[in-house]
PDB file of C-alpha atoms in Angstrom:
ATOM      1  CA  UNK N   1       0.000   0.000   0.000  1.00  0.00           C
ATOM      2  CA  UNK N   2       2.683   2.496   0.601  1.00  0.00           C
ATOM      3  CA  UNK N   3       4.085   1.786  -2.625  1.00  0.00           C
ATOM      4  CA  UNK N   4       0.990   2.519  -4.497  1.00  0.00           C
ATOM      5  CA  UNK N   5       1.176   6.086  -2.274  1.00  0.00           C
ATOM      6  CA  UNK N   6       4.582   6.900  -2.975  1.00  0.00           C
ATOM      7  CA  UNK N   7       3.865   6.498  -7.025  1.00  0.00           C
ATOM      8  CA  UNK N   8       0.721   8.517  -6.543  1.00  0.00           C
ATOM      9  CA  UNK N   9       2.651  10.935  -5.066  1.00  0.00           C
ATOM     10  CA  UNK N  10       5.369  10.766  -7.479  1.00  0.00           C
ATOM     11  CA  UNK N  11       3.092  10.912 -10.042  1.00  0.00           C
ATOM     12  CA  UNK N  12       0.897  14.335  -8.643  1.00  0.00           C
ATOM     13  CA  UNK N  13       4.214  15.877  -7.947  1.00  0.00           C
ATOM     14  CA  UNK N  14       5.648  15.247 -11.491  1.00  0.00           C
ATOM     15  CA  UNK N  15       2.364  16.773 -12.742  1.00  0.00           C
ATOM     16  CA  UNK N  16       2.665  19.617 -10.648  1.00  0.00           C
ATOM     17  CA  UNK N  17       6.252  20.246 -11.915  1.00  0.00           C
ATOM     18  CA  UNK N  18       4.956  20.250 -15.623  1.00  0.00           C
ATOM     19  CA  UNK N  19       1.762  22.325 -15.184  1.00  0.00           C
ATOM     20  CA  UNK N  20       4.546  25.003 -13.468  1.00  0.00           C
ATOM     21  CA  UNK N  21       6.612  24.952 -16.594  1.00  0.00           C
ATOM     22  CA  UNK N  22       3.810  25.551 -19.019  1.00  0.00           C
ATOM     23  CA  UNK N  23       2.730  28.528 -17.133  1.00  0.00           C
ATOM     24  CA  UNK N  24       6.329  29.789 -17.062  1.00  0.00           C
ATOM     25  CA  UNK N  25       6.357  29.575 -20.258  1.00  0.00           C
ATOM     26  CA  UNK N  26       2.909  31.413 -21.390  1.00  0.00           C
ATOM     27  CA  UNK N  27       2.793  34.166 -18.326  1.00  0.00           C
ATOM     28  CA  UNK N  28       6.223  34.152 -17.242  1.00  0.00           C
ATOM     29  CA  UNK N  29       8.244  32.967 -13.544  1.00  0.00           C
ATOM     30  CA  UNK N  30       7.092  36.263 -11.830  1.00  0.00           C
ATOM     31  CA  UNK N  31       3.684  35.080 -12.363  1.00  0.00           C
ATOM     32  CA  UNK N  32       4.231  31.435 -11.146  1.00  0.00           C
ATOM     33  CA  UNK N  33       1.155  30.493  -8.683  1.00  0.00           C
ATOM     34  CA  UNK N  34       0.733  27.222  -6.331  1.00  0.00           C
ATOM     35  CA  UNK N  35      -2.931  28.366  -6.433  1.00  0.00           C
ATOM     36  CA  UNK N  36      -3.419  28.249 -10.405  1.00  0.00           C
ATOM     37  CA  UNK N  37      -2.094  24.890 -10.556  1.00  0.00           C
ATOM     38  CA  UNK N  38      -4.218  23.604  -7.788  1.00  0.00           C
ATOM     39  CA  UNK N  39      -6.898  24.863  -9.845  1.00  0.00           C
ATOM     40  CA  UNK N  40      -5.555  22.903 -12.842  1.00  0.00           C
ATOM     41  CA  UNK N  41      -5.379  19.765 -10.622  1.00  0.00           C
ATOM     42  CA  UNK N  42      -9.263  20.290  -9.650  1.00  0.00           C
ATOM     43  CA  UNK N  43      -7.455  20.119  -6.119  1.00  0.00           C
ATOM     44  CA  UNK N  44      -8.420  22.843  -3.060  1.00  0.00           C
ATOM     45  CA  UNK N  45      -5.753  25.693  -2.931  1.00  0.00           C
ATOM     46  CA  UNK N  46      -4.539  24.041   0.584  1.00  0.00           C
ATOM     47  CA  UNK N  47      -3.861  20.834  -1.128  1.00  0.00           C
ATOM     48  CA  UNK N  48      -0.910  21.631  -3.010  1.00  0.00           C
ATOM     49  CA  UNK N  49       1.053  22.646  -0.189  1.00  0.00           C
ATOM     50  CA  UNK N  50       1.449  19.024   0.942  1.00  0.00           C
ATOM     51  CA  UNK N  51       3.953  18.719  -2.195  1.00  0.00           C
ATOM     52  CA  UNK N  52       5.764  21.982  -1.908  1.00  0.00           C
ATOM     53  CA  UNK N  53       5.625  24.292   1.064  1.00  0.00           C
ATOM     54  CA  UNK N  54       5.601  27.541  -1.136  1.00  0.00           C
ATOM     55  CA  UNK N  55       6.410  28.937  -4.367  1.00  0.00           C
ATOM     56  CA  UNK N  56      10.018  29.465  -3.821  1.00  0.00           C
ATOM     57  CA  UNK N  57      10.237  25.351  -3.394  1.00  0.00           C
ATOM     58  CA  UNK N  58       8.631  25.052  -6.456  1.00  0.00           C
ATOM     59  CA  UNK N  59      10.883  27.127  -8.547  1.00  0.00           C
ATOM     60  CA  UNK N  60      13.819  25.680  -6.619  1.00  0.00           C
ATOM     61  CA  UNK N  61      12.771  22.160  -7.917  1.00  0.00           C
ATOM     62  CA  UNK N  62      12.142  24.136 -11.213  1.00  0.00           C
ATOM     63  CA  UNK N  63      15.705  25.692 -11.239  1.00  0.00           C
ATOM     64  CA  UNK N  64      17.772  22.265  -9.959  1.00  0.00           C
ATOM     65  CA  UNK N  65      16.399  20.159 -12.852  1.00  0.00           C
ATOM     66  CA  UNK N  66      16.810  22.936 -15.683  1.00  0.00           C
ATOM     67  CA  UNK N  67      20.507  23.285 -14.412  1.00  0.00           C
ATOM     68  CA  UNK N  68      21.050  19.166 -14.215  1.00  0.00           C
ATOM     69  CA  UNK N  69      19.499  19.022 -17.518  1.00  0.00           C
ATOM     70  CA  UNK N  70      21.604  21.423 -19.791  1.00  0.00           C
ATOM     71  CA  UNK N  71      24.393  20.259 -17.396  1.00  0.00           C
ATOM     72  CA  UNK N  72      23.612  16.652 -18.432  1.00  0.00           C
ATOM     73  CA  UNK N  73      23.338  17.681 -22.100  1.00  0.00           C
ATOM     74  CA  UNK N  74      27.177  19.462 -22.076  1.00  0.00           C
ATOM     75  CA  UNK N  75      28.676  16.553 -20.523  1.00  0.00           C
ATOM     76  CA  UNK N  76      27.365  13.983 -22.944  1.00  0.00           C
ATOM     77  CA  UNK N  77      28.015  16.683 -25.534  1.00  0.00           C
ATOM     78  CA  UNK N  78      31.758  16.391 -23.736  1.00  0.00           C
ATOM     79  CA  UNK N  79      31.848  12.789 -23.774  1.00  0.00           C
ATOM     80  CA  UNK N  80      30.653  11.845 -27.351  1.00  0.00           C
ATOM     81  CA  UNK N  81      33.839  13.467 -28.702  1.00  0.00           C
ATOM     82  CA  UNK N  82      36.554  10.427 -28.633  1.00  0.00           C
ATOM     83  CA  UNK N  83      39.734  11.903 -29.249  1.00  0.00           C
ATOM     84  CA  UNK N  84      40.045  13.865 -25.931  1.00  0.00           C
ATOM     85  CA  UNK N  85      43.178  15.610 -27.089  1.00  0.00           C
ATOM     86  CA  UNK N  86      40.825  17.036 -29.884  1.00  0.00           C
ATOM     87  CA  UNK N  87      40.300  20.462 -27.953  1.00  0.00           C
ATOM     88  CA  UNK N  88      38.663  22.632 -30.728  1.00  0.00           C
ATOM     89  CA  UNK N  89      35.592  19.554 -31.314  1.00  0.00           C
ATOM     90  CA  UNK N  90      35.494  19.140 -27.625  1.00  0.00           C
ATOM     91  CA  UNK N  91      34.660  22.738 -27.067  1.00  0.00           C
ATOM     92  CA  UNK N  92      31.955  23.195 -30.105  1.00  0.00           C
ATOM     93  CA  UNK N  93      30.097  20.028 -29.034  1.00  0.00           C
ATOM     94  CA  UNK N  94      30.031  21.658 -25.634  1.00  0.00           C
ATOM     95  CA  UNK N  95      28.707  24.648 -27.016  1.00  0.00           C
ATOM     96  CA  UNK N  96      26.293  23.393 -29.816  1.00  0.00           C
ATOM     97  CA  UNK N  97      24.758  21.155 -27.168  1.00  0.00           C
ATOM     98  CA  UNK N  98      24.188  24.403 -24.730  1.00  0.00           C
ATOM     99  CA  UNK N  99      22.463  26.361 -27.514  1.00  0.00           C
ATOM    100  CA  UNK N 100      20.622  23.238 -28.889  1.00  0.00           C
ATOM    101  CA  UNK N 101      19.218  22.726 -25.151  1.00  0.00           C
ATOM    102  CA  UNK N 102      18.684  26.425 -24.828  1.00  0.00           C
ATOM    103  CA  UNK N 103      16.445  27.007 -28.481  1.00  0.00           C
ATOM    104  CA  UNK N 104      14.791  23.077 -27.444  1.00  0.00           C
ATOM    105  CA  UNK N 105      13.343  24.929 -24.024  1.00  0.00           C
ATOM    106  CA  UNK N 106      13.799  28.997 -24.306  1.00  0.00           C
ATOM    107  CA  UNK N 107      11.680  29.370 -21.086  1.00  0.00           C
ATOM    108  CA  UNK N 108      13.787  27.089 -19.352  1.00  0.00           C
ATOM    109  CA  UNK N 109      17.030  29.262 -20.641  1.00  0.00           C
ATOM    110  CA  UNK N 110      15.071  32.054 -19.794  1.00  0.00           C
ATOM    111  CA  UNK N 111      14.552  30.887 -15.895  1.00  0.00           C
ATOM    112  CA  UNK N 112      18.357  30.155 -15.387  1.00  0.00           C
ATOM    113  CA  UNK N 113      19.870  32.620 -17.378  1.00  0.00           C
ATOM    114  CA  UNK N 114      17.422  35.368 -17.579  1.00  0.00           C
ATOM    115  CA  UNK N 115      16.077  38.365 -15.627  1.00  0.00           C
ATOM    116  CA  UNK N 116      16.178  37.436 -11.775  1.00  0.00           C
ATOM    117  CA  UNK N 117      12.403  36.213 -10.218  1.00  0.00           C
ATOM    118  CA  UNK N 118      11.428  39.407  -8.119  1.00  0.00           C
ATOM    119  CA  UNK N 119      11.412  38.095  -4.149  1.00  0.00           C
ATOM    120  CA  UNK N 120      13.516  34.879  -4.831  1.00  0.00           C
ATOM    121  CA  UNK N 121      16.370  33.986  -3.702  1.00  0.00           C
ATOM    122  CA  UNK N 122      18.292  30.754  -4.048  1.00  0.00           C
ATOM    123  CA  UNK N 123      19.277  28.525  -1.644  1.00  0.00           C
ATOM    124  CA  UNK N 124      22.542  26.533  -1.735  1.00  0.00           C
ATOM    125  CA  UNK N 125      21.576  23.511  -3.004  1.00  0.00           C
ATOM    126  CA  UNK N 126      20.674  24.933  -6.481  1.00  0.00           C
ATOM    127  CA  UNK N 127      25.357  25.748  -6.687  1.00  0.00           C
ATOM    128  CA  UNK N 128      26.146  22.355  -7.249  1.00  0.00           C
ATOM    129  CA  UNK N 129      23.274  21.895 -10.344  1.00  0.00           C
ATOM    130  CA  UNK N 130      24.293  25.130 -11.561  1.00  0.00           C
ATOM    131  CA  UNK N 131      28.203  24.664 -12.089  1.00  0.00           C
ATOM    132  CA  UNK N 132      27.733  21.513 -13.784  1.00  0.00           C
ATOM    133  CA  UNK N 133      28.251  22.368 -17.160  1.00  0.00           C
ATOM    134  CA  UNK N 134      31.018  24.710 -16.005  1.00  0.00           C
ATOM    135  CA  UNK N 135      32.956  21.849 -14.688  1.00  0.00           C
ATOM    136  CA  UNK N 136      32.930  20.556 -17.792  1.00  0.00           C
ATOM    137  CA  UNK N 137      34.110  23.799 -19.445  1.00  0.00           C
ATOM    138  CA  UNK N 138      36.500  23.954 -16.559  1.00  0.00           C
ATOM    139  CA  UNK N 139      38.093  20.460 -17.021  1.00  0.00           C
ATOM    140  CA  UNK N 140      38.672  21.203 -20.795  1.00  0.00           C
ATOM    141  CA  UNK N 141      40.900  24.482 -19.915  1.00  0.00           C
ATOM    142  CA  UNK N 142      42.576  22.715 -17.371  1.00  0.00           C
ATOM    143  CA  UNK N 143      43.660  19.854 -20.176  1.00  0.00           C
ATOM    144  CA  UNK N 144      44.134  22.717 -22.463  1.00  0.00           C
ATOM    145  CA  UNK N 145      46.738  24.019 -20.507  1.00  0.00           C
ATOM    146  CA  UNK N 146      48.553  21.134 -19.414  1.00  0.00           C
ATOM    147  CA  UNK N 147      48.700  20.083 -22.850  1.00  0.00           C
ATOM    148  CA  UNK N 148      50.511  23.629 -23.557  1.00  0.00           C
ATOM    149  CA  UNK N 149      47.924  25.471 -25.230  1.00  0.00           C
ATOM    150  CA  UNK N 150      48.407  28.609 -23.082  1.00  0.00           C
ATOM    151  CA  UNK N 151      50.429  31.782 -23.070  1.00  0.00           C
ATOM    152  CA  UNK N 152      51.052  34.975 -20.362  1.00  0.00           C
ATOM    153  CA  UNK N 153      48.438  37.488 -20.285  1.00  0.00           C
ATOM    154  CA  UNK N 154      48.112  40.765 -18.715  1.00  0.00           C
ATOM    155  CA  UNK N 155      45.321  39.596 -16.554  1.00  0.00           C
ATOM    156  CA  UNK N 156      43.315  42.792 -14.153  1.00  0.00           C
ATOM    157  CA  UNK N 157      44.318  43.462 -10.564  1.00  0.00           C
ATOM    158  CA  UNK N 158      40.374  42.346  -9.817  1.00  0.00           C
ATOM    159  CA  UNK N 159      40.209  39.401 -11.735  1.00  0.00           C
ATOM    160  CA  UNK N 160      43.242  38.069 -10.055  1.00  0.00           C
ATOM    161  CA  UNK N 161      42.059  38.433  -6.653  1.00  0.00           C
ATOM    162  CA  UNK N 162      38.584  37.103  -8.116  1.00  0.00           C
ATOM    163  CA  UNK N 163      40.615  34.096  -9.075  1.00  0.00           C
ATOM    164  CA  UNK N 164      42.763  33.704  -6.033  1.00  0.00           C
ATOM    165  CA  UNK N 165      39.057  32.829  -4.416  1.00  0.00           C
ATOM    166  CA  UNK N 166      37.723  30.496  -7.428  1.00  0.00           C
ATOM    167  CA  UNK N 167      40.803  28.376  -6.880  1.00  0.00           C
ATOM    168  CA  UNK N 168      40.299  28.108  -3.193  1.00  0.00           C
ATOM    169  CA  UNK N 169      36.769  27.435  -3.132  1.00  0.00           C
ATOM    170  CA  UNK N 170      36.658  24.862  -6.279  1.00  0.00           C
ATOM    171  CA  UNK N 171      40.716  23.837  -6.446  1.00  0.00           C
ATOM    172  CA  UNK N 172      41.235  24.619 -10.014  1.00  0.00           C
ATOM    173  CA  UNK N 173      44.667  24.479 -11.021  1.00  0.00           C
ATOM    174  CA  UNK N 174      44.391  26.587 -14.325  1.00  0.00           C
ATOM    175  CA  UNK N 175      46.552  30.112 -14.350  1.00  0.00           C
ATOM    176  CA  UNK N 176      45.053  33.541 -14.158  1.00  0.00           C
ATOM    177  CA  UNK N 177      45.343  34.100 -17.914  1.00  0.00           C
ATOM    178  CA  UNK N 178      44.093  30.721 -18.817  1.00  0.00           C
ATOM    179  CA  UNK N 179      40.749  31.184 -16.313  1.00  0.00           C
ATOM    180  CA  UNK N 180      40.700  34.972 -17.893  1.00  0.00           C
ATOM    181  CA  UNK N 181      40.650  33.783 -21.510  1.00  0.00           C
ATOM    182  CA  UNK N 182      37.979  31.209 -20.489  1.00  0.00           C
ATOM    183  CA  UNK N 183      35.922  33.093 -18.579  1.00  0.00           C
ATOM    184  CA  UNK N 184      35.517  35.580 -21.541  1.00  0.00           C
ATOM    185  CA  UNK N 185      34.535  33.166 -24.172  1.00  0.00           C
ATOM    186  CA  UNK N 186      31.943  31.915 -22.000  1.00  0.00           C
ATOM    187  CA  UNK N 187      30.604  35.128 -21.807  1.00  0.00           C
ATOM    188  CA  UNK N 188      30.809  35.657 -25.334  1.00  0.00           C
ATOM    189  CA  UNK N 189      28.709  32.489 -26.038  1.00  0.00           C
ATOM    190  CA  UNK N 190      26.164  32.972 -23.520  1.00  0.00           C
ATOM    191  CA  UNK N 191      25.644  36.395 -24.607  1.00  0.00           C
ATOM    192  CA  UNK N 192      24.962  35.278 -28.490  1.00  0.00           C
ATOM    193  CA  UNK N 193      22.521  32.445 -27.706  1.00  0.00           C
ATOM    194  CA  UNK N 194      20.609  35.421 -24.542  1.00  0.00           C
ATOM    195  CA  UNK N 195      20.708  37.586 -27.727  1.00  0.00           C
ATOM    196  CA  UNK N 196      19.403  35.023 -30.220  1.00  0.00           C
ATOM    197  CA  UNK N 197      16.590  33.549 -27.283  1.00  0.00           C
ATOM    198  CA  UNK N 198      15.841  37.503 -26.414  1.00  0.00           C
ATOM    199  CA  UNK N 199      14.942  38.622 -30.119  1.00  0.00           C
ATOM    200  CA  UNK N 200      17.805  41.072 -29.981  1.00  0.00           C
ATOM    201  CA  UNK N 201      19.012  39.446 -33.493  1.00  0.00           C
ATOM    202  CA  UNK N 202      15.996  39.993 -35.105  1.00  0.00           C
ATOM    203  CA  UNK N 203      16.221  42.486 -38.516  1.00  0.00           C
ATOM    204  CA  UNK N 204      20.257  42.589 -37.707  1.00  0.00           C
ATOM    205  CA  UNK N 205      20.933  38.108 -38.466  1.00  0.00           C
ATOM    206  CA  UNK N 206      18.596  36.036 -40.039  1.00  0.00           C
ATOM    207  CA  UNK N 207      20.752  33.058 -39.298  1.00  0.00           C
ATOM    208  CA  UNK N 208      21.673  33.044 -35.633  1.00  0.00           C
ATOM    209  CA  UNK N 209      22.822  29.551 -35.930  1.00  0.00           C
ATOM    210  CA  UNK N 210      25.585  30.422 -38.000  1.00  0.00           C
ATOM    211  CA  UNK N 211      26.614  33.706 -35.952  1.00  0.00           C
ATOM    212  CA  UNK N 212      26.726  31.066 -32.897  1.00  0.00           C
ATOM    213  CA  UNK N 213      28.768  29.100 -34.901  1.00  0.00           C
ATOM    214  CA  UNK N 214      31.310  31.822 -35.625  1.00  0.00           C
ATOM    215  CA  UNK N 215      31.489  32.744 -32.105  1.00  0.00           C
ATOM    216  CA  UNK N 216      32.668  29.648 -31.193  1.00  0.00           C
ATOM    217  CA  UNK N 217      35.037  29.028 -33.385  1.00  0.00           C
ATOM    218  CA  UNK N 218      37.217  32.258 -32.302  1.00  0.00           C
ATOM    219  CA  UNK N 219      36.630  31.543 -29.484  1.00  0.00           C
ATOM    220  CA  UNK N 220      37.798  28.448 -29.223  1.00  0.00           C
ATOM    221  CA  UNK N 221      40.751  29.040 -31.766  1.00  0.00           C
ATOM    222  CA  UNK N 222      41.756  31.727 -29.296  1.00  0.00           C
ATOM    223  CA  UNK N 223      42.045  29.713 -26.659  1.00  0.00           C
ATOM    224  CA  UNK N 224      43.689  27.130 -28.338  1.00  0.00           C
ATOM    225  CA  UNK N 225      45.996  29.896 -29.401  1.00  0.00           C
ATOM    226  CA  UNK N 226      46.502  31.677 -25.481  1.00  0.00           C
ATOM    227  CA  UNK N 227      45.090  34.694 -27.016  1.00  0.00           C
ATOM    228  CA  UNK N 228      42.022  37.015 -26.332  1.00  0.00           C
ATOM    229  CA  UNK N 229      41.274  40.050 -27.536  1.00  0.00           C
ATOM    230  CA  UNK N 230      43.126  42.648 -25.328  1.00  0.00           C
ATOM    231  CA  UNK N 231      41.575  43.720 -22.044  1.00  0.00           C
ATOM    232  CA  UNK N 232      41.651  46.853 -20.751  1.00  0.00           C
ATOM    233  CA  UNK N 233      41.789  48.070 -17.059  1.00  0.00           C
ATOM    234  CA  UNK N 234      38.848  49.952 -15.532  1.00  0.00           C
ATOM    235  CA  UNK N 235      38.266  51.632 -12.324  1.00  0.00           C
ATOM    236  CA  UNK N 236      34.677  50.346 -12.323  1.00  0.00           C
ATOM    237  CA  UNK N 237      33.673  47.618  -9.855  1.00  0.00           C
TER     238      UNK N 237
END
């Protein structure tokens, strides 16, 4: 008999989960309600509450398996590339896999990557999800470098103190420069797939894909290379 309860239960709160993502996705996060998906259900308001205490649980379990999913989807990416010393194919099937995932569930992208829910805040359990694919990116400088594939660079006063911290909270052993060069084509690829997913491409590229593609390929040549385009100091925080 318990059995039977815990698969109903699995069941109600897998349905739960999906009703929350399809009204993500037509009315937005901000909006997400415990109530309106009761409502769905056919269940009393006070019902749902039995399968997650409050909204901020929901989009907790909403946020963990969006990050474990793309993270999932990178590392197989990762994986399905057989000559490991192979640096350049490594890194584009990482990256074709994180926009594939990304254009496969925009509103998903949108939740992890996107504007901030107003009044949430997340709790420590959703770091480990969310660094997943970044190990992976991670892993793939560190072998970069050890296989020689990196050069000096004149990295920022900030960023080296920002590094000194990475290093002794996740034990990286990858040099300033290599972490700097890294660090800024992942930026440069998440900000053409938030600008492809955000319509800021539209009337400007009418084939994102192949921008994408571009991006990560000098990208990935530079760091190959132990180059980056050259970085300038700021006073700015």
């Amino acid at each position: 008999m318990a059995g039977i309860r815990e698969r109903a239960r699995a069941e109600l709160t897998g349905e739960i989960v999906r009703l929350a993502r399809v009204q993500i996705e037509q009315e937005g996060a901000a909006n997400l309600s415990l109530r309106a998906i009761a409502r769905d259900l056919g269940m009393v308001s006070s019902a749902i509450y039995r399968y997650f205490a409050s909204r901020d649980e929901l989009l907790t379990r909403l946020i963990i398996d969006s990050y474990e999913r793309v993270g999932e989807a990178v590392e197989q990416a990762d994986a399905g590339v057989r000559r490991r010393s192979d640096f350049l194919a490594r890194w584009r099937a990482m990256c074709g896999a994180l926009r594939d995932w990304a254009v496969a569930n925009p509103s998903e992208y949108s939740l992890i990557f996107g504007t901030p829910v107003p009044g949430y805040a997340a709790p420590p359990d959703t770091i480990g999800p969310a660094i997943r694919y970044l190990v992976v990116l991670i892993a793939l400088l560190v072998e970069m470098e050890a296989a020689g594939h990196s050069q000096p660079a004149k990295v920022p006063a900030a960023l080296r103190h920002d590094y000194a911290i990475f290093r002794e909270k996740f034990e990286v052993p990858a040099s300033d420069g290599m972490l700097m060069n890294g660090m800024i084509a992942w930026a440069n690829v998440m900000g053409a797939i938030s600008l492809e997913l955000f319509g800021h491409l539209h009337n400007v590229v009418d084939s994102p894909g192949a921008l994408y593609e571009a991006v990560v390929d000098v990208h990935g040549r530079q760091l190959l290379s132990g180059t980056t385009s050259a970085v300038r100091t700021s006073k700015r925080p």
